[in-house]
Coordinates of C-alpha atoms in Angstrom, one line a residue:
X1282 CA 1.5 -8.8 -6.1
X1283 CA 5.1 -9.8 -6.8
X1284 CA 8.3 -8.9 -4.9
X1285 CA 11.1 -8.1 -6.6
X1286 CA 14.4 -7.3 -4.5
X1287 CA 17.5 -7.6 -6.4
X1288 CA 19.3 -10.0 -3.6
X1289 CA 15.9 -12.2 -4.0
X1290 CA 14.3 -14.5 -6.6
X1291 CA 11.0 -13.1 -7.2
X1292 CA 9.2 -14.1 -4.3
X1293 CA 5.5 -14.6 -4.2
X1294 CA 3.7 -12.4 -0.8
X1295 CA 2.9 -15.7 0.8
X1296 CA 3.8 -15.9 4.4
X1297 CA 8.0 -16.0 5.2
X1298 CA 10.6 -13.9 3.0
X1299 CA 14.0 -14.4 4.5
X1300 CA 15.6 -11.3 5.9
X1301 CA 17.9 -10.1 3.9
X1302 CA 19.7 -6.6 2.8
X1303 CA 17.0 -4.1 1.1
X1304 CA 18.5 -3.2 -2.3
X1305 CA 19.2 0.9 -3.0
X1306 CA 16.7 3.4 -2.6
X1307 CA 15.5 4.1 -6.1
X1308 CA 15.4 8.0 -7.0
X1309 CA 12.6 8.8 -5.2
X1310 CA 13.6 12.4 -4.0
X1311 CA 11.1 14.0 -1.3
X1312 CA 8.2 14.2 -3.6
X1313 CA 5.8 14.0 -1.7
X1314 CA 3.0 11.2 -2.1
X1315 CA -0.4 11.2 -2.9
X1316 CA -3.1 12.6 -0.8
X1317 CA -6.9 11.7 -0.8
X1318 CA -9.4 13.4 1.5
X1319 CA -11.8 11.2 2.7
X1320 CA -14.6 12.9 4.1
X1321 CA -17.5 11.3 6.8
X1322 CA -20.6 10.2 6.1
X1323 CA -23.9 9.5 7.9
X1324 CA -25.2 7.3 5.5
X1325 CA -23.2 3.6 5.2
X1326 CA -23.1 2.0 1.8
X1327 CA -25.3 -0.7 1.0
X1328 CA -22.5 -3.5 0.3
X1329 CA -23.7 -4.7 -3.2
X1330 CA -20.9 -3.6 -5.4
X1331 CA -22.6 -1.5 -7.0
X1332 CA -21.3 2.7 -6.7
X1333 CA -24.9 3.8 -6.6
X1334 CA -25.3 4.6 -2.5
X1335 CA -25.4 8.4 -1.8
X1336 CA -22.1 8.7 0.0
X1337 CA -20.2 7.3 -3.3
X1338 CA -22.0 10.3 -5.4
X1339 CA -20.1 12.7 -2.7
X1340 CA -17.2 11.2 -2.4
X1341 CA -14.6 12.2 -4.6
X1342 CA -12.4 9.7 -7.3
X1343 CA -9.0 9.8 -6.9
X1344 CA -6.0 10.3 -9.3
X1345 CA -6.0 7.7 -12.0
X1346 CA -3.8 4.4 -11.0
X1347 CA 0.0 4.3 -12.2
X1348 CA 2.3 1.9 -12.9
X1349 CA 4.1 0.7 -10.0
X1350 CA 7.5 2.2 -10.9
X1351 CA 5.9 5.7 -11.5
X1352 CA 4.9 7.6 -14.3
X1353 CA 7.6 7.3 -16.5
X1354 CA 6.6 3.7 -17.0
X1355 CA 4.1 3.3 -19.4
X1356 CA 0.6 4.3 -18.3
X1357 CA -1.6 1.8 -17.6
X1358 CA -4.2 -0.1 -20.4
X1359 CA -7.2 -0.2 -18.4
X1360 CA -8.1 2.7 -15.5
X1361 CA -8.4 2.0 -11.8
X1362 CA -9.7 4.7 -9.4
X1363 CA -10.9 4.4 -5.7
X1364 CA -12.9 6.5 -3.1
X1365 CA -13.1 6.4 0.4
X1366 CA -15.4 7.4 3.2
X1367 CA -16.2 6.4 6.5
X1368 CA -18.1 6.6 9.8
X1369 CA -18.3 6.1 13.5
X1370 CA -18.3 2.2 12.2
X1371 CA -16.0 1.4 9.2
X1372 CA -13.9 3.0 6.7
X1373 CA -15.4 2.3 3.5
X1374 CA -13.9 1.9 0.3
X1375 CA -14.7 1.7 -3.4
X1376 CA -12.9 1.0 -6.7
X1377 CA -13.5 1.0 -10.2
X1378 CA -11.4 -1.2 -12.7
X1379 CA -12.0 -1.0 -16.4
X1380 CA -12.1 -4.1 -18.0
X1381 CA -13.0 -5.3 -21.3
X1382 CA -12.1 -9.2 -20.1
X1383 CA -13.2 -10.2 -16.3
X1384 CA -11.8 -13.3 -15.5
X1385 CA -11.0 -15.0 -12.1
X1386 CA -10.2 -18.5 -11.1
X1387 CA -10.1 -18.6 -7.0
X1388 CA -12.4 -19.5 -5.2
X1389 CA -10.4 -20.0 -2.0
X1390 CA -10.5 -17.5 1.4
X1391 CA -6.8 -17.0 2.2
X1392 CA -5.4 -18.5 -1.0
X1393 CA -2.5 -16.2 -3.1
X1394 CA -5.8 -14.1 -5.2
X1395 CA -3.0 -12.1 -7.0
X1396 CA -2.4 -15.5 -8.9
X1397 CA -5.8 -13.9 -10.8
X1398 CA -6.6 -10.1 -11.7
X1399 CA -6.9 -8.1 -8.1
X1400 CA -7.9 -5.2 -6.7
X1401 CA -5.7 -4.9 -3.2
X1402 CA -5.4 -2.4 -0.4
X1403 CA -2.6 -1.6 2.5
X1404 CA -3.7 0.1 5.5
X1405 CA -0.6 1.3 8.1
X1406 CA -2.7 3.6 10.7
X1407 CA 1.0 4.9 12.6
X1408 CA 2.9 5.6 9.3
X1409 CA 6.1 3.5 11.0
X1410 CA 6.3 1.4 8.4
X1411 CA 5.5 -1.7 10.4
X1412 CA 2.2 -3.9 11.9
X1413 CA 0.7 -3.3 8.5
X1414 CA -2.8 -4.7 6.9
X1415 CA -2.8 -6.4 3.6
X1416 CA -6.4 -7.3 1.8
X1417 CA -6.7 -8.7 -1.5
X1418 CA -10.0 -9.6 -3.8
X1419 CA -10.9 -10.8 -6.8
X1420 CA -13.5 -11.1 -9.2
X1421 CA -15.5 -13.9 -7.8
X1422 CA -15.0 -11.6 -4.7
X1423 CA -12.5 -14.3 -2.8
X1424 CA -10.5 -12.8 -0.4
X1425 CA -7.1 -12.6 1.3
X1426 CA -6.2 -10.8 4.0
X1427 CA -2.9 -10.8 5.8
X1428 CA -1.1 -8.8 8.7
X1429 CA 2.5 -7.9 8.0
X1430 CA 4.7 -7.9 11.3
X1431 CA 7.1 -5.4 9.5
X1432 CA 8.3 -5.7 5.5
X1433 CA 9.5 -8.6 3.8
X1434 CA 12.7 -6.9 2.9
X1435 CA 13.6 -6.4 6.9
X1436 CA 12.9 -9.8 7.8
X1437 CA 9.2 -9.7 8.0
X1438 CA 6.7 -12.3 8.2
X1439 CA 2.8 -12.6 6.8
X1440 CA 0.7 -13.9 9.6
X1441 CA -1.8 -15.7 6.5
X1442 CA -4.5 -16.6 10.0
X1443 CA -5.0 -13.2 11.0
X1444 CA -8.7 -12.7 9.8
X1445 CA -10.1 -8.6 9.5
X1446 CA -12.8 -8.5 12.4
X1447 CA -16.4 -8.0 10.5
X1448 CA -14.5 -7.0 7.0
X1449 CA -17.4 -7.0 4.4
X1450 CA -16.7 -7.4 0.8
X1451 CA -19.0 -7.2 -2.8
X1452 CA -18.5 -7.5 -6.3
X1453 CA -20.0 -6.2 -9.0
X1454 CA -19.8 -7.3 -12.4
X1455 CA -20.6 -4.6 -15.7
X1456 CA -20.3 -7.5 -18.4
X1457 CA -20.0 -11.4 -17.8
X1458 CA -17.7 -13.4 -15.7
X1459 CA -15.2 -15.8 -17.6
X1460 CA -17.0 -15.8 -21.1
X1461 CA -14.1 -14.4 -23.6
X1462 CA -17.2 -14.3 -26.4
X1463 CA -18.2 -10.6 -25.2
X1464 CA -16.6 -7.6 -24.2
X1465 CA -16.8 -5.8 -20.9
X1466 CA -17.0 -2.9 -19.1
X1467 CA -15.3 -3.8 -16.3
X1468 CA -15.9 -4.6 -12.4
X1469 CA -16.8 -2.3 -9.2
X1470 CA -15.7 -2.8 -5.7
X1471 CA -16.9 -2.0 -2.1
X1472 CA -15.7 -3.3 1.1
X1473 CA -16.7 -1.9 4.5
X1474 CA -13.4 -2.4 7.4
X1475 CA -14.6 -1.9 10.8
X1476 CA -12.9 0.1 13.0
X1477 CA -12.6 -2.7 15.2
X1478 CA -10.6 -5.2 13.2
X1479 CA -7.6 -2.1 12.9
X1480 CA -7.5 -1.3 16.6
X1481 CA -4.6 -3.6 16.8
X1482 CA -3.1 -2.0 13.7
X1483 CA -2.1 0.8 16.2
X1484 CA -0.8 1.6 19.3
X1485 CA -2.4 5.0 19.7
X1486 CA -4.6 5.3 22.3
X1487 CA -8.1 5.9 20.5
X1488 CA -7.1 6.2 17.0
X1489 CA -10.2 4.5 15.4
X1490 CA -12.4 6.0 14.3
X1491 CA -10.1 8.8 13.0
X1492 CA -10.2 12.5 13.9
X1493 CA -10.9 15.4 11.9
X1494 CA -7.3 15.9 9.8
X1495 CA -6.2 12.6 11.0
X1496 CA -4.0 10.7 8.0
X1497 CA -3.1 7.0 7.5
X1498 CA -0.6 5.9 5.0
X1499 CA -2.2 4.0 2.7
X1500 CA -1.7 2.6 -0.9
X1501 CA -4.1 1.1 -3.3
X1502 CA -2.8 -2.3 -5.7
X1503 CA -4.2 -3.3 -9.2
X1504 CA -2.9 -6.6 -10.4
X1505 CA -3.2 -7.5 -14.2
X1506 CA -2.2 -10.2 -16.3
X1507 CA -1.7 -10.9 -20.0
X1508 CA -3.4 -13.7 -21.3
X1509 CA -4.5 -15.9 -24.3
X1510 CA -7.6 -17.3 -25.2
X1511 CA -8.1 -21.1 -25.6
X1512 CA -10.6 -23.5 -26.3
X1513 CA -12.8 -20.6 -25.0
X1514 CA -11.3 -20.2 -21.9
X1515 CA -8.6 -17.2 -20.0
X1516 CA -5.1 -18.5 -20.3
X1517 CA -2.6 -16.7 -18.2
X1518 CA 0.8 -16.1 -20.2
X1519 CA 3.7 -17.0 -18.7
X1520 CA 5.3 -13.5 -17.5
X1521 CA 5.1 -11.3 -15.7
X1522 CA 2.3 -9.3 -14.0
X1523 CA 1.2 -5.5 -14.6
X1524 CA 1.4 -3.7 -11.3
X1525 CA -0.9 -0.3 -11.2
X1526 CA -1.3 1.7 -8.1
X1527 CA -2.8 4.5 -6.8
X1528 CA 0.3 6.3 -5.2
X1529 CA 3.9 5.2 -7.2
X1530 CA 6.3 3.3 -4.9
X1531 CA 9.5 3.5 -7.4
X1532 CA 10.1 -0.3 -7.5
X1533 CA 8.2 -3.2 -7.9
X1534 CA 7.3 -3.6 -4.4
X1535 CA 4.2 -3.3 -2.2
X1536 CA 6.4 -3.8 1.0
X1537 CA 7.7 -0.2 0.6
X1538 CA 4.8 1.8 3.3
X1539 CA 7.4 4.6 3.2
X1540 CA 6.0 5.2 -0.5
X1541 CA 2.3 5.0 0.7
X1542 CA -0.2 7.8 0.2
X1543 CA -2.1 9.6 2.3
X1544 CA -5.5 9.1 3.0
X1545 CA -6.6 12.6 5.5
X1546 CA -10.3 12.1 7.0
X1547 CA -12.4 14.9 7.3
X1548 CA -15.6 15.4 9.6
X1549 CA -16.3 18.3 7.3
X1550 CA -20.3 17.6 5.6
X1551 CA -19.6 20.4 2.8
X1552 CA -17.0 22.9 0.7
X1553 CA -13.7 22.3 0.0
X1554 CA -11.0 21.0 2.5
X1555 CA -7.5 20.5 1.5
X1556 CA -5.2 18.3 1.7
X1557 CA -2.7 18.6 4.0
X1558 CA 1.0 17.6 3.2
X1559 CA 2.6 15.5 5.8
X1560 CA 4.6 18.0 7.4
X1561 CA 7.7 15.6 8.0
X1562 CA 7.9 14.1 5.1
X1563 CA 11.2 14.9 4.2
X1564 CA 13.0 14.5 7.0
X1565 CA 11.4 10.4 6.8
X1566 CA 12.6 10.3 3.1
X1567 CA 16.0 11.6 4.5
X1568 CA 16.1 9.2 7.3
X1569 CA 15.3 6.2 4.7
X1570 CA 18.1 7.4 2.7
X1571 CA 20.4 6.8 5.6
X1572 CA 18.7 2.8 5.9
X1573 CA 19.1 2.3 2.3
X1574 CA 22.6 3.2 2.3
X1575 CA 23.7 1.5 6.0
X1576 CA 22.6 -1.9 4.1
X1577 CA 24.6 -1.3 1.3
X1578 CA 27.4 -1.0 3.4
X1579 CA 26.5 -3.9 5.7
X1580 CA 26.5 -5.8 1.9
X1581 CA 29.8 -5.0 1.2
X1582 CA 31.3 -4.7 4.7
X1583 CA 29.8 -7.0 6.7
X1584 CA 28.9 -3.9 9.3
X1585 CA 27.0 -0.7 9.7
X1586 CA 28.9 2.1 9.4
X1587 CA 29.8 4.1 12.2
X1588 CA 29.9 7.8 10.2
X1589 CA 27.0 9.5 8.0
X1590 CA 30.7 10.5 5.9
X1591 CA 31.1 6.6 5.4
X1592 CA 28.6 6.3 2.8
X1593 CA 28.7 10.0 1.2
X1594 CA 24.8 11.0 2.1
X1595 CA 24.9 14.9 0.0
X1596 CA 24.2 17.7 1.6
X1597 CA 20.5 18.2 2.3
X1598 CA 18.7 22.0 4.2
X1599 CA 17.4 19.6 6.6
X1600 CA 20.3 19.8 8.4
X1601 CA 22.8 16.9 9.5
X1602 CA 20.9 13.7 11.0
X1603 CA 22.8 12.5 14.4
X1604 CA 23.4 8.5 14.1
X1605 CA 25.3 6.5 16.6
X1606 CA 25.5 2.4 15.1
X1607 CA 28.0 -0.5 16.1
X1608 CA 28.3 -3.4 13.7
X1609 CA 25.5 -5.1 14.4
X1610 CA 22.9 -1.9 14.4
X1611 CA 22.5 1.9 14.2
X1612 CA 19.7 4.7 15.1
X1613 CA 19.6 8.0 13.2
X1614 CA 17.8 10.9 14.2
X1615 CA 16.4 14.1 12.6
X1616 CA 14.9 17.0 13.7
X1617 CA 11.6 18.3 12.3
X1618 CA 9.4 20.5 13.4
X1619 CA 9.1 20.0 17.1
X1620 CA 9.6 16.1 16.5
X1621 CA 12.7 14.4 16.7
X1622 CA 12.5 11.0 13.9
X1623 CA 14.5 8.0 14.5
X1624 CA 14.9 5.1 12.4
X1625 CA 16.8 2.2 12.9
X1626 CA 18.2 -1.3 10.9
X1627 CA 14.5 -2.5 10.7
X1628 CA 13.3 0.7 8.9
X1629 CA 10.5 1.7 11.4
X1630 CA 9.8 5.5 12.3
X1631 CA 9.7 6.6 15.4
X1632 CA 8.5 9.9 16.5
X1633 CA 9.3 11.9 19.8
X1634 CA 8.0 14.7 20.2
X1635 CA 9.9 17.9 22.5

C-alpha cells in the first residue's frame, strides 16, 4: 500500500526508503486498538479458499474494515472482514472482501501486488515495533512477502528475498475474474503461516506456537482502486488508492506497528473469553509521543533535545517519563506496571521488567 510521510514523495513499499524525520504524531490519544481473540483449533483448514472448513464456522468475524485514517474518514464501499485461528502448526487466517468487480493483473511472486486490489497482512510477534512480516495477495492469488528490518520512516529497509517458510495461500472467486460484463460477489481468502517461518520474527525463547492469552500486534490491509472500463477491460485511474484496514492507524501508513491491533490466542475449545487490553498501552502511546516530538525538534534544530520541557509534552497521570539524549540520540523511559518501557531515536520498545 502507499506511504505517505510529509518529508517524502509518496513512496511505493518496495525495498529502501531513505531515513528520514517521521512527521507528527496524528491525534491518536491512548485509544486503545483493536482486539481479536483467536481461539485454537484441532481441525486445520483445507486451503481452498473457500470459508466452508469447521474451524472458520467457529471462529469469530472481526470488526468491519476502516479507512486507514479512522473512522471519521468516509466508510469504506465494499466490506472486508477476517478471522483467525491456529494450531500446534500454523496460524491460519481468512478474509472476506466484497466485490462486485474482481480484477487482478500480476502474475509475478515478489512483484509490488498492491499495484492491483490486495488483501495484505502484518505480523510483529514482540510488539517493538521492529523485525516485522509483510504478506501481500491478490486475486490471481500472487504473492509478496517481505521482512521489514524496522519502519521505513526510521531508516528501514524491505528485505524483498526473505521467503515465509511453508506459507500456503488460496483464492477463491464468488463471480468471474476480469470480465467487467457481470457483477460479483466478491473474493475469499485463506492462507495457513507456519510457526516455523515466524521463529525468526522473535527473539523470545519459544514463542511459537503461542500460549494461552499470548497477543501479537497485528493489522490487516485492504487495497482498492478506482477504475474505468475500456474496450472491455479494468483500467486503473490515475489516483490515488483506497486504504481499508482492520485496526485504524491515523495516517496513511502501514509502517506505523505502534497502531496495530491485537490479535490474543486462546487454547480455550468453548464459552466466551475476553479480550484482554494490553495493559501498557498507554504508557507506549506516551513514549511515542516523546519520538514524535524529539524528531520534530531534530527537524528544526538539527538535535534532540535534552529536556521533556523542550518540546512542551502536557501533563499526563502516567507520571513524568525520565529521558537522558545528546544530539545525536535519546532514550526515554516509563514506568508501568512492574515494567519499565524505553524507547529510543529508532522507535523500538523495549521492555524491562523489575
Amino acid at each position: 500500500m502507499r506511504l505517505t510521510l510529509t518529508v517524502l514523495p509518496l513512496v511505493a513499499a518496495l525495498a529502501t526508503v531513505p531515513a528520514a524525520d517521521p512527521p507528527p504524531l496524528v491525534p491518536a490519544g491512548v485509544e486503545h486498538p483493536r482486539g481479536y481473540v483467536a481461539r485454537k483449533t484441532d481441525t486445520a483448514p483445507k486451503l481452498d479458499g473457500k470459508l466452508d472448513d469447521d474451524c472458520w464456522t467457529a471462529a469469530a468475524w472481526s470488526a468491519d474494515f476502516v479507512d486507514i485514517e479512522g473512522p471519521a474518514k468516509p466508510k469504506p464501499s465494499h466490506r472486508t472482514r477476517m478471522k483467525v485461528t491456529w494450531d500446534e502448526t500454523a496460524l491460519y487466517i481468512a478474509a472476506e472482501l466484497t466485490e462486485p468487480h474482481v480484477w487482478a493483473t500480476l502474475t509475478d511472486h515478489d512483484t509490488v501486488i498492491f499495484a492491483d486490489p490486495d488483501f495484505e497482512v502484518f505480523l510483529d510477534p514482540d510488539g517493538d515495533s521492529h523485525l516485522y512480516g509483510e504478506l501481500e495477495l491478490n486475486a490471481k492469488n500472487t504473492t509478496w512477502d517481505l521482512l521489514l528490518t524496522k519502519p521505513y520512516k526510521d531508516g528501514g529497509r524491505a528485505v524483498n528475498g526473505w521467503e515465509i517458510a511453508g506459507l500456503k495461500t488460496a483464492v477463491h472467486i464468488d463471480g468471474t475474474l476480469n470480465d467487467p460484463s457481470d457483477t460479483d460477489t466478491g473474493w475469499t481468502v485463506e492462507l495457513a503461516w507456519p510457526w516455523a517461518g515466524l521463529t525468526e520474527l522473535t527473539s523470545k525463547p519459544k514463542a511459537t506456537p503461542p500460549a494461552d492469552g499470548d497477543q501479537w500486534r497485528v493489522n490487516f490491509s485492504r487495497v482498492e482502486w478506482d477504475f474505468d472500463i475500456k474496450d472491455g477491460k479494468y483500467v486503473k485511474q490515475k489516483k490515488p488508492e483506497h486504504n481499508w484496514v482492520w485496526s485504524p492507524q491515523g495516517v496513511i501508513d502501514m509502517h506505523r506497528p505502534e497502531r496495530w491491533g491485537y490479535v490474543q490466542f486462546s487454547t480455550k475449545a468453548a464459552g466466551p473469553v475476553a479480550f484482554t487490553p494490553d495493559p501498557h498501552h498507554a504508557a507506549k502511546m506516551l513514549l511515542h509521543e516523546i519520538y514524535y516530538a524529539q524528531h520534530a525538534h531534530h527537524r528544526k534544530h538539527g538535535k534532540f533535545a535534552p529536556r521533556l520541557a523542550d518540546f512542551g509534552l502536557p501533563k499526563s497521570p502516567l507520571g513524568v517519563p525520565e529521558m537522558e539524549a545528546a544530539g545525536f540520540g535519546y532514550e526515554a523511559r516509563l514506568k508501568s506496571g512492574k515494567s519499565m518501557l524505553i524507547i529510543g531515536s529508532d522507535s523500538r520498545i523495549r521492555t524491562e521488567t523489575r
